[in-house]
Structure formats: C-alpha cells, structure tokens
C-alpha cells in the first residue's frame, strides 16, 4: 500500500481517521488503502424550485422578475419521511458518495447580495441527514448554459438584465431555446422539445455572450462596467460570494467538514462563449453538436437585434448531424437587448445597480465594441475573439496581458484565473477541502500551482456515451468520440466501433484517457467521473409501455446494456471513481427528470410495483401530495432504468408574435398516448443495476 502522511498537506495538522488523501493517482484512506468512490448526483431536480418543471410557462417570467422563489425542498423533503427512504435506497445499492447539486439561483435569487439563508440552513439539514447514512459528499455549483432563463439552470434571473439583456425576447430569435416556450412563446408545445437540443444553447447568442462577459469581459468588453467594475468581475464576485457564504454556513454547522463534506467541485460544465472563435462568419469546425436551426455567430448577432435570418437546419441521427434544409427565423423586430427605459440615469428600477454611461443600454455589446455593424449586418472584426487582447485594467506584466495577440486557449487564459479566485474564497471556510477540477467537457485541465492544490485535488471530468444520449437508442455501433477529439484517428470512419465487445472496449479506453489527464498535467492526482449515465426513455419509451401496445412494459434490457457498458468502462484496469447522473425523487415517465425532457434518473416512482401514479399534464400540480408521495415510496419495489425520443424542430419561419412557416415542416415527436397504469419494475433489470452500483 502507498504510504500516506500523518499530517495534512494543506494545513499541516494531524489527519483524523476519516481523512481522504489524493495521491499516487488515487483516493486513499488514512491507512493508504485505495478508495473507490461510487455514487450519484443528488439531484437533477435541484436545477429548479419544487413544483417548477421546465415545461411550465405559467408564472415563469413574472416570478423571476419579482425575485424568484425558494429552492427549499431540493433535493429532498425532510418533512414527510421520504428523505430517509431515498437515502436508504441509495445506500442499499452500494453507493458511498454523493455529488450534491446546488445552483447559484438557489442561493441568491431575490437580487444582488440578497441571500436565501433559509435555503442554506435547509442545505445544512439535508447534509446532516445524508451524513446519517454514511455518505461522503462533494458540493457541485451546478449550471447548464448559464441559467433557467436562458434554457438551462444555474445563475439567477437578474444576471441577464445585468448583462444588458431582455430574457423575454430570447425565444423569438432562438437566441436561447427555452423549454416552456418551445417552439414558439405564443404557441408552446413543450412535449415536442427534441432530445438534447437544450445543449445547443452553448452555441447560441445568449450563452455565448454571457460566458464571454463572465470569463473575459475585461479583455473583450471593457465598456461593460456596472457598479464601478467590469461585468466580468461583477458576475464572478457575486457567484463566488454566494458559494462562499454557503461554505461558511456548512462550516458553522460544526459537524460536516470533513467526514461528510470532503470536497468542492468547480463550476459545472462552464461555457467558453465566443472565446477562441476563429471567424464570426462561419460555424466553428469543432462544433460537433448541430441540431435544429443552427445560425452562424454573425447570424446570431443579427437575430439578436430582431433581424430575420435564413439559417442551416440539422437533424441528429445515428451517424451524427446531417443537414436538413434551411429555416427562416423572423423575430419580428424583437431585440434581446434591454430597452433603455428600464434604467433611469443608469440605475435599474428593480435591482438597483448603476450602469456606466459608456455602456449604452439597448445596443448589442459587441456592436458597442466595434465587432460588427448592425446597420449593414457585417462583421467588422471577424476574428475578434480568436486572439487575446490587452486588458486595459491590468498592468503590462499581468498574466492576462503576457500573451496578448496570441491565439486564445480558454482554460489557461480565462478559466484558470476564475478557478483560483473561487478556491481562495472557499478555502477560507474549508481549508482541508479536496478541489475537484472541471474545465469544459472533454477539455484537458491546465497546469495549476501546487501551492493552490496543496496535495488536495482531483480531476472531475464528465463522460457520456454521446451516441446513445443523443439518439435515445443502444446501437450496434459507436465511435471513439474522445479519441477523435484528441487526434487519435486520421479519419472519422477509423473511430467507428462495431459490435458490443468493441464498443465496451472503446468506452473503457476513453475513460482511461480521462484518468491519465490529471497525472500528465496536474500531478499524481485521481480522476472521478462527475457525471456518467444513460437515458432511460429509449426507443420511444418502449420500456414504459408507450409502444407496441405495451408489450415491452418493464423491459429495461437495452438501458441495462448501455449503462453497463459505460460503468464497466470505469472498472478493470481503470478502477475509477464516479457519480452517476442522476437520482430524481420526483421523476416520472411522462416528463422525466422535470428538466428539458431529460430522463436519466436511476429511479422513478412510476416503476413502483402496483403503484398507479397520476401522470403529469402541463400544469404545476403534477406532483403527488406529500402523504401520497410517502405512501408510494414505502411500497415494495425499488429501482429501475429509463428512456426518451428525439424529434426535429419546426422547419419554417419562426415569427413573433404570430408564426408563419416556409419550406414545410419536418417530422416531429408525436405525443404518446396516455398511460393507463404504471409499469411494474423488472426484477432482472433491478438486479443488474444493483450489481453495477456495487
């Protein structure tokens, strides 16, 4: 066994028996034994408040504009006894670690510096309950494509108007795809949202703009000053302060660090925005995910000012994205940029910030900085984001200016400086924390100073079988996606893997690459796969009895094959730790995890034996009452695995306020017939899932 020190490398204090070391490429206990951490993300449902599924439009904007609402109840109900049932189930599956999902919105939804201390205290109470079941926990500051109000999760609503944006107009120009307004805000059909199309928001205007401001506003948007500082510092300071207060609250509890909460993840799946973009006039060559209407960056900028554009349209099938004609998007003049009347003398009437006079509200921030000309629609500096620029607020010797004029390398140029600030603040509350390092998906970490890591770090990469995730089908072939990205193959066809054995070997080899990344770049630190999982609603929800007259209801064989291939890849010579995505206490067969039609939860009440759970309809009242929820949970039956279908978006002119269409309409997802009863859980699939979890 490797020898481990008796004192902490971070604090020089004697280490207790429960201490977890990160050394020799592994997690180690206090005696030097290798620890394999296997667990789950709790919970995907924490992306939104209770009873606020992403398909629900009623009150969505009004509530946000008035300070949002509490996230108390996420991830578990501590009042009705169900928390014990869920945690006992997870422990019974052999899990020993939980990635605890918390969003910035949950901490600071009411407005800048207006913190939800009740939610923080509730979080402490949930962590204590989790500790009772012997779990280790690492905290996850979660986001997807910035915010619920830009089609994902994470940041509070008010961060968007702070960036000079009007979220009510995002859907009109497809600057963000928002589930509750899909495909049109005035004619929403949220059940038709195509699988995983939410993730294309990373390549749409709002996400690209806000991430650029968050990571590099000083360099690329120096005129964007609010409350006397650049928007980059303003946003980062608010984010770090909010999670710093949560860390303080956990510390004040006195009994959670470090035998329960032992680590902090960095921000979940951060976006790169426009940074590194070679040419505004072209869709980036590395943009593998194309689905639905896909504007070029310059077309996105024009759409954001309300100008119609005809853009390429894509389907995504078993062979990846394929062109399916063109679509004309007409926002009918609706701009995503806030009207100047919302701020008098630069002061926002609701949120109270002071905007600098140079930041002209109502003008695209990239037009304001001379990147393009709205009157002609022409890009003036097509490669504006391709190279680093001098930051006027940083001295010539500052790190941001040392490489001015060089091609952008996002992680070392921008992500790393944010990570340093974040770690320094959280460390004030949790000096013994293990720092989980998570750059964008499949992007290698940058070298980090050992004086910051202090021997306490891990790489928290994410890994999904992309083909299965996108197609909602376990295919007879697959591809080595990570190998392609890392230049392992000269041609795409060389990366194709045919047959079950080849696919499983490929997934294992890809995970092995992620295991080696930190060792080669950071030092002898372990990898924990922060997210790994499969969709459970495969093949048109066949296992739910939604096809073939219900013939295959309860048959999760395909889900088990897909999940086993992914999780088995972490075994063998890899011997890797992971936390599966996800466990949602209120998952159901119709709406899945309650967020963007994702359905990856390892468990669903709809699979309880004998349970007849009311299936959701588009209203807020879709959850069982606390008493009925408890009754369902206490029935015999336990776990399962699950599925979702893909559909293409409307092919035609998307116009506000009334839609008109050109070029016809491609096939769309048909609404499944209503279920008459919940399917029984397959004992065979349960057994397989339990075997995988141990």
PDB file of C-alpha atoms in Angstrom, residues 428-619:
ATOM      1  CA  UNK A 428     -11.368  30.239   3.952  1.00  0.00           C
ATOM      2  CA  UNK A 429     -14.266  28.087   5.171  1.00  0.00           C
ATOM      3  CA  UNK A 430     -12.939  24.646   4.240  1.00  0.00           C
ATOM      4  CA  UNK A 431      -9.125  24.537   4.391  1.00  0.00           C
ATOM      5  CA  UNK A 432      -8.940  20.729   4.091  1.00  0.00           C
ATOM      6  CA  UNK A 433     -11.156  20.533   1.010  1.00  0.00           C
ATOM      7  CA  UNK A 434     -10.256  18.376  -1.961  1.00  0.00           C
ATOM      8  CA  UNK A 435     -10.549  20.592  -5.051  1.00  0.00           C
ATOM      9  CA  UNK A 436     -12.331  18.927  -7.940  1.00  0.00           C
ATOM     10  CA  UNK A 437     -11.131  20.466 -11.201  1.00  0.00           C
ATOM     11  CA  UNK A 438     -13.668  20.637 -14.022  1.00  0.00           C
ATOM     12  CA  UNK A 439     -12.921  22.589 -17.208  1.00  0.00           C
ATOM     13  CA  UNK A 440     -15.377  22.370 -20.142  1.00  0.00           C
ATOM     14  CA  UNK A 441     -16.411  18.859 -21.197  1.00  0.00           C
ATOM     15  CA  UNK A 442     -13.572  16.831 -22.777  1.00  0.00           C
ATOM     16  CA  UNK A 443     -11.172  19.782 -22.413  1.00  0.00           C
ATOM     17  CA  UNK A 444      -7.943  18.955 -20.616  1.00  0.00           C
ATOM     18  CA  UNK A 445      -7.130  20.832 -17.419  1.00  0.00           C
ATOM     19  CA  UNK A 446      -4.431  23.486 -17.417  1.00  0.00           C
ATOM     20  CA  UNK A 447      -1.374  23.299 -15.178  1.00  0.00           C
ATOM     21  CA  UNK A 448      -2.192  24.650 -11.716  1.00  0.00           C
ATOM     22  CA  UNK A 449       0.132  25.798  -8.960  1.00  0.00           C
ATOM     23  CA  UNK A 450       0.857  23.224  -6.294  1.00  0.00           C
ATOM     24  CA  UNK A 451       0.693  25.976  -3.665  1.00  0.00           C
ATOM     25  CA  UNK A 452      -3.009  26.188  -4.519  1.00  0.00           C
ATOM     26  CA  UNK A 453      -3.634  22.449  -4.891  1.00  0.00           C
ATOM     27  CA  UNK A 454      -1.622  21.596  -1.749  1.00  0.00           C
ATOM     28  CA  UNK A 455      -1.836  17.900  -2.445  1.00  0.00           C
ATOM     29  CA  UNK A 456      -5.655  18.030  -2.278  1.00  0.00           C
ATOM     30  CA  UNK A 457      -7.119  17.754  -5.780  1.00  0.00           C
ATOM     31  CA  UNK A 458      -8.895  15.522  -8.292  1.00  0.00           C
ATOM     32  CA  UNK A 459      -9.976  15.846 -11.909  1.00  0.00           C
ATOM     33  CA  UNK A 460     -13.784  15.715 -12.178  1.00  0.00           C
ATOM     34  CA  UNK A 461     -14.288  15.070 -15.884  1.00  0.00           C
ATOM     35  CA  UNK A 462     -17.706  14.138 -17.277  1.00  0.00           C
ATOM     36  CA  UNK A 463     -18.298  11.287 -19.674  1.00  0.00           C
ATOM     37  CA  UNK A 464     -21.398  10.231 -21.610  1.00  0.00           C
ATOM     38  CA  UNK A 465     -21.830   7.771 -24.451  1.00  0.00           C
ATOM     39  CA  UNK A 466     -22.828  10.582 -26.797  1.00  0.00           C
ATOM     40  CA  UNK A 467     -24.463   8.456 -29.485  1.00  0.00           C
ATOM     41  CA  UNK A 468     -26.790   6.749 -27.014  1.00  0.00           C
ATOM     42  CA  UNK A 469     -27.529  10.040 -25.264  1.00  0.00           C
ATOM     43  CA  UNK A 470     -28.450  11.849 -28.474  1.00  0.00           C
ATOM     44  CA  UNK A 471     -30.344   9.070 -30.263  1.00  0.00           C
ATOM     45  CA  UNK A 472     -32.033   7.539 -27.190  1.00  0.00           C
ATOM     46  CA  UNK A 473     -31.102   4.124 -28.557  1.00  0.00           C
ATOM     47  CA  UNK A 474     -28.481   1.471 -27.769  1.00  0.00           C
ATOM     48  CA  UNK A 475     -26.837   0.997 -31.149  1.00  0.00           C
ATOM     49  CA  UNK A 476     -24.867  -1.910 -32.608  1.00  0.00           C
ATOM     50  CA  UNK A 477     -22.067   0.512 -33.441  1.00  0.00           C
ATOM     51  CA  UNK A 478     -20.499   3.537 -31.770  1.00  0.00           C
ATOM     52  CA  UNK A 479     -17.485   5.810 -32.153  1.00  0.00           C
ATOM     53  CA  UNK A 480     -14.459   6.799 -30.120  1.00  0.00           C
ATOM     54  CA  UNK A 481     -15.523  10.438 -29.705  1.00  0.00           C
ATOM     55  CA  UNK A 482     -12.760  11.382 -27.283  1.00  0.00           C
ATOM     56  CA  UNK A 483     -10.125   9.706 -29.432  1.00  0.00           C
ATOM     57  CA  UNK A 484     -11.316  11.751 -32.404  1.00  0.00           C
ATOM     58  CA  UNK A 485     -11.076  14.982 -30.415  1.00  0.00           C
ATOM     59  CA  UNK A 486      -7.571  14.111 -29.217  1.00  0.00           C
ATOM     60  CA  UNK A 487      -6.311  13.338 -32.745  1.00  0.00           C
ATOM     61  CA  UNK A 488      -6.063   9.577 -32.327  1.00  0.00           C
ATOM     62  CA  UNK A 489      -7.567   8.869 -35.779  1.00  0.00           C
ATOM     63  CA  UNK A 490      -6.869  10.278 -39.227  1.00  0.00           C
ATOM     64  CA  UNK A 491     -10.454   9.749 -40.372  1.00  0.00           C
ATOM     65  CA  UNK A 492     -13.840   9.586 -38.677  1.00  0.00           C
ATOM     66  CA  UNK A 493     -14.512   6.111 -40.045  1.00  0.00           C
ATOM     67  CA  UNK A 494     -11.392   4.816 -38.301  1.00  0.00           C
ATOM     68  CA  UNK A 495     -13.010   5.755 -34.980  1.00  0.00           C
ATOM     69  CA  UNK A 496     -16.154   3.679 -35.611  1.00  0.00           C
ATOM     70  CA  UNK A 497     -16.560   0.656 -33.330  1.00  0.00           C
ATOM     71  CA  UNK A 498     -18.827  -2.222 -34.369  1.00  0.00           C
ATOM     72  CA  UNK A 499     -20.266  -4.811 -32.031  1.00  0.00           C
ATOM     73  CA  UNK A 500     -20.775  -4.999 -28.298  1.00  0.00           C
ATOM     74  CA  UNK A 501     -17.224  -6.032 -27.400  1.00  0.00           C
ATOM     75  CA  UNK A 502     -15.634  -3.283 -29.483  1.00  0.00           C
ATOM     76  CA  UNK A 503     -17.983  -0.655 -28.076  1.00  0.00           C
ATOM     77  CA  UNK A 504     -17.286  -1.658 -24.482  1.00  0.00           C
ATOM     78  CA  UNK A 505     -13.540  -1.670 -25.091  1.00  0.00           C
ATOM     79  CA  UNK A 506     -13.789   1.778 -26.683  1.00  0.00           C
ATOM     80  CA  UNK A 507     -15.690   3.269 -23.757  1.00  0.00           C
ATOM     81  CA  UNK A 508     -13.093   1.852 -21.361  1.00  0.00           C
ATOM     82  CA  UNK A 509     -10.214   3.269 -23.408  1.00  0.00           C
ATOM     83  CA  UNK A 510     -11.847   6.719 -23.479  1.00  0.00           C
ATOM     84  CA  UNK A 511     -12.237   6.699 -19.710  1.00  0.00           C
ATOM     85  CA  UNK A 512      -8.591   5.657 -19.436  1.00  0.00           C
ATOM     86  CA  UNK A 513      -7.625   8.844 -21.289  1.00  0.00           C
ATOM     87  CA  UNK A 514      -9.514  10.912 -18.722  1.00  0.00           C
ATOM     88  CA  UNK A 515      -7.776   9.013 -15.935  1.00  0.00           C
ATOM     89  CA  UNK A 516      -4.365   9.946 -17.340  1.00  0.00           C
ATOM     90  CA  UNK A 517      -5.135  13.643 -17.953  1.00  0.00           C
ATOM     91  CA  UNK A 518      -4.507  14.889 -14.397  1.00  0.00           C
ATOM     92  CA  UNK A 519      -1.422  12.713 -13.925  1.00  0.00           C
ATOM     93  CA  UNK A 520       0.161  14.108 -17.087  1.00  0.00           C
ATOM     94  CA  UNK A 521      -0.807  17.750 -16.445  1.00  0.00           C
ATOM     95  CA  UNK A 522      -1.512  18.374 -12.755  1.00  0.00           C
ATOM     96  CA  UNK A 523       0.474  15.733 -10.925  1.00  0.00           C
ATOM     97  CA  UNK A 524      -0.308  12.391  -9.262  1.00  0.00           C
ATOM     98  CA  UNK A 525      -3.987  13.154  -8.689  1.00  0.00           C
ATOM     99  CA  UNK A 526      -7.028  10.895  -9.238  1.00  0.00           C
ATOM    100  CA  UNK A 527      -9.934  11.265 -11.631  1.00  0.00           C
ATOM    101  CA  UNK A 528     -13.550  10.991 -10.521  1.00  0.00           C
ATOM    102  CA  UNK A 529     -16.086  10.990 -13.350  1.00  0.00           C
ATOM    103  CA  UNK A 530     -18.539  13.571 -12.062  1.00  0.00           C
ATOM    104  CA  UNK A 531     -21.333  12.622 -14.454  1.00  0.00           C
ATOM    105  CA  UNK A 532     -21.915   9.383 -16.329  1.00  0.00           C
ATOM    106  CA  UNK A 533     -25.225   7.795 -17.257  1.00  0.00           C
ATOM    107  CA  UNK A 534     -27.712   6.878 -19.965  1.00  0.00           C
ATOM    108  CA  UNK A 535     -31.202   7.985 -20.986  1.00  0.00           C
ATOM    109  CA  UNK A 536     -33.906   5.729 -19.626  1.00  0.00           C
ATOM    110  CA  UNK A 537     -36.677   6.553 -22.096  1.00  0.00           C
ATOM    111  CA  UNK A 538     -35.029   4.801 -25.023  1.00  0.00           C
ATOM    112  CA  UNK A 539     -36.813   3.762 -28.202  1.00  0.00           C
ATOM    113  CA  UNK A 540     -39.906   5.898 -27.822  1.00  0.00           C
ATOM    114  CA  UNK A 541     -40.358   4.943 -24.151  1.00  0.00           C
ATOM    115  CA  UNK A 542     -40.796   1.298 -25.045  1.00  0.00           C
ATOM    116  CA  UNK A 543     -39.930   0.146 -21.525  1.00  0.00           C
ATOM    117  CA  UNK A 544     -42.738   2.323 -20.166  1.00  0.00           C
ATOM    118  CA  UNK A 545     -45.298   0.526 -22.315  1.00  0.00           C
ATOM    119  CA  UNK A 546     -45.763   3.504 -24.659  1.00  0.00           C
ATOM    120  CA  UNK A 547     -45.193   1.462 -27.840  1.00  0.00           C
ATOM    121  CA  UNK A 548     -46.258  -1.882 -29.301  1.00  0.00           C
ATOM    122  CA  UNK A 549     -49.454  -1.939 -27.277  1.00  0.00           C
ATOM    123  CA  UNK A 550     -47.488  -2.058 -24.027  1.00  0.00           C
ATOM    124  CA  UNK A 551     -45.791  -5.359 -24.968  1.00  0.00           C
ATOM    125  CA  UNK A 552     -42.374  -4.284 -23.620  1.00  0.00           C
ATOM    126  CA  UNK A 553     -43.523  -2.505 -20.485  1.00  0.00           C
ATOM    127  CA  UNK A 554     -40.985  -3.060 -17.735  1.00  0.00           C
ATOM    128  CA  UNK A 555     -38.303  -4.423 -20.086  1.00  0.00           C
ATOM    129  CA  UNK A 556     -35.207  -2.311 -19.369  1.00  0.00           C
ATOM    130  CA  UNK A 557     -32.789  -4.648 -21.120  1.00  0.00           C
ATOM    131  CA  UNK A 558     -31.439  -2.023 -23.523  1.00  0.00           C
ATOM    132  CA  UNK A 559     -30.951   0.500 -20.732  1.00  0.00           C
ATOM    133  CA  UNK A 560     -29.043  -2.096 -18.704  1.00  0.00           C
ATOM    134  CA  UNK A 561     -26.770  -2.870 -21.676  1.00  0.00           C
ATOM    135  CA  UNK A 562     -25.998   0.803 -22.226  1.00  0.00           C
ATOM    136  CA  UNK A 563     -25.440   1.609 -18.555  1.00  0.00           C
ATOM    137  CA  UNK A 564     -23.334  -1.498 -18.017  1.00  0.00           C
ATOM    138  CA  UNK A 565     -21.103  -0.590 -20.963  1.00  0.00           C
ATOM    139  CA  UNK A 566     -20.440   2.882 -19.517  1.00  0.00           C
ATOM    140  CA  UNK A 567     -19.987   1.898 -15.881  1.00  0.00           C
ATOM    141  CA  UNK A 568     -17.987  -1.215 -16.723  1.00  0.00           C
ATOM    142  CA  UNK A 569     -15.560   1.089 -18.509  1.00  0.00           C
ATOM    143  CA  UNK A 570     -14.648   2.538 -15.120  1.00  0.00           C
ATOM    144  CA  UNK A 571     -13.726  -0.932 -13.848  1.00  0.00           C
ATOM    145  CA  UNK A 572     -10.913  -3.298 -14.813  1.00  0.00           C
ATOM    146  CA  UNK A 573      -7.553  -1.572 -15.138  1.00  0.00           C
ATOM    147  CA  UNK A 574      -9.182   1.848 -14.802  1.00  0.00           C
ATOM    148  CA  UNK A 575     -10.615   1.269 -11.294  1.00  0.00           C
ATOM    149  CA  UNK A 576     -12.122   4.764 -11.429  1.00  0.00           C
ATOM    150  CA  UNK A 577     -14.497   6.569  -9.124  1.00  0.00           C
ATOM    151  CA  UNK A 578     -17.708   8.104 -10.464  1.00  0.00           C
ATOM    152  CA  UNK A 579     -21.030   9.689  -9.602  1.00  0.00           C
ATOM    153  CA  UNK A 580     -23.829   8.688 -11.963  1.00  0.00           C
ATOM    154  CA  UNK A 581     -26.264  11.230 -13.347  1.00  0.00           C
ATOM    155  CA  UNK A 582     -28.798  11.209 -11.684  1.00  0.00           C
ATOM    156  CA  UNK A 583     -31.342  10.399  -8.964  1.00  0.00           C
ATOM    157  CA  UNK A 584     -34.571  12.449  -9.014  1.00  0.00           C
ATOM    158  CA  UNK A 585     -37.125  11.723  -6.280  1.00  0.00           C
ATOM    159  CA  UNK A 586     -39.962  13.140  -8.403  1.00  0.00           C
ATOM    160  CA  UNK A 587     -39.065  11.626 -11.777  1.00  0.00           C
ATOM    161  CA  UNK A 588     -41.963  10.254 -13.817  1.00  0.00           C
ATOM    162  CA  UNK A 589     -42.397   8.611 -17.196  1.00  0.00           C
ATOM    163  CA  UNK A 590     -44.067  11.496 -18.978  1.00  0.00           C
ATOM    164  CA  UNK A 591     -41.741  14.388 -18.166  1.00  0.00           C
ATOM    165  CA  UNK A 592     -38.677  12.512 -16.968  1.00  0.00           C
ATOM    166  CA  UNK A 593     -36.430  14.470 -14.606  1.00  0.00           C
ATOM    167  CA  UNK A 594     -38.618  17.577 -14.981  1.00  0.00           C
ATOM    168  CA  UNK A 595     -35.927  19.452 -16.876  1.00  0.00           C
ATOM    169  CA  UNK A 596     -35.721  19.801 -20.680  1.00  0.00           C
ATOM    170  CA  UNK A 597     -37.210  16.316 -21.141  1.00  0.00           C
ATOM    171  CA  UNK A 598     -34.049  14.688 -19.808  1.00  0.00           C
ATOM    172  CA  UNK A 599     -34.791  11.300 -18.284  1.00  0.00           C
ATOM    173  CA  UNK A 600     -31.634   9.835 -16.748  1.00  0.00           C
ATOM    174  CA  UNK A 601     -32.775   9.206 -13.178  1.00  0.00           C
ATOM    175  CA  UNK A 602     -31.881   5.760 -11.856  1.00  0.00           C
ATOM    176  CA  UNK A 603     -35.248   5.597 -10.118  1.00  0.00           C
ATOM    177  CA  UNK A 604     -38.837   6.592 -10.801  1.00  0.00           C
ATOM    178  CA  UNK A 605     -41.969   6.347  -8.689  1.00  0.00           C
ATOM    179  CA  UNK A 606     -43.753   5.252 -11.858  1.00  0.00           C
ATOM    180  CA  UNK A 607     -41.876   1.952 -11.647  1.00  0.00           C
ATOM    181  CA  UNK A 608     -43.004   1.004  -8.153  1.00  0.00           C
ATOM    182  CA  UNK A 609     -44.797  -2.321  -8.169  1.00  0.00           C
ATOM    183  CA  UNK A 610     -48.508  -1.828  -8.057  1.00  0.00           C
ATOM    184  CA  UNK A 611     -48.263   1.953  -7.980  1.00  0.00           C
ATOM    185  CA  UNK A 612     -50.734   3.879 -10.048  1.00  0.00           C
ATOM    186  CA  UNK A 613     -49.119   7.262 -10.172  1.00  0.00           C
ATOM    187  CA  UNK A 614     -51.041  10.097 -11.845  1.00  0.00           C
ATOM    188  CA  UNK A 615     -49.107  11.064 -14.961  1.00  0.00           C
ATOM    189  CA  UNK A 616     -48.239  14.711 -15.377  1.00  0.00           C
ATOM    190  CA  UNK A 617     -50.187  17.077 -17.528  1.00  0.00           C
ATOM    191  CA  UNK A 618     -48.978  20.591 -18.407  1.00  0.00           C
ATOM    192  CA  UNK A 619     -49.869  22.168 -15.081  1.00  0.00           C
TER     193      UNK A 619
END
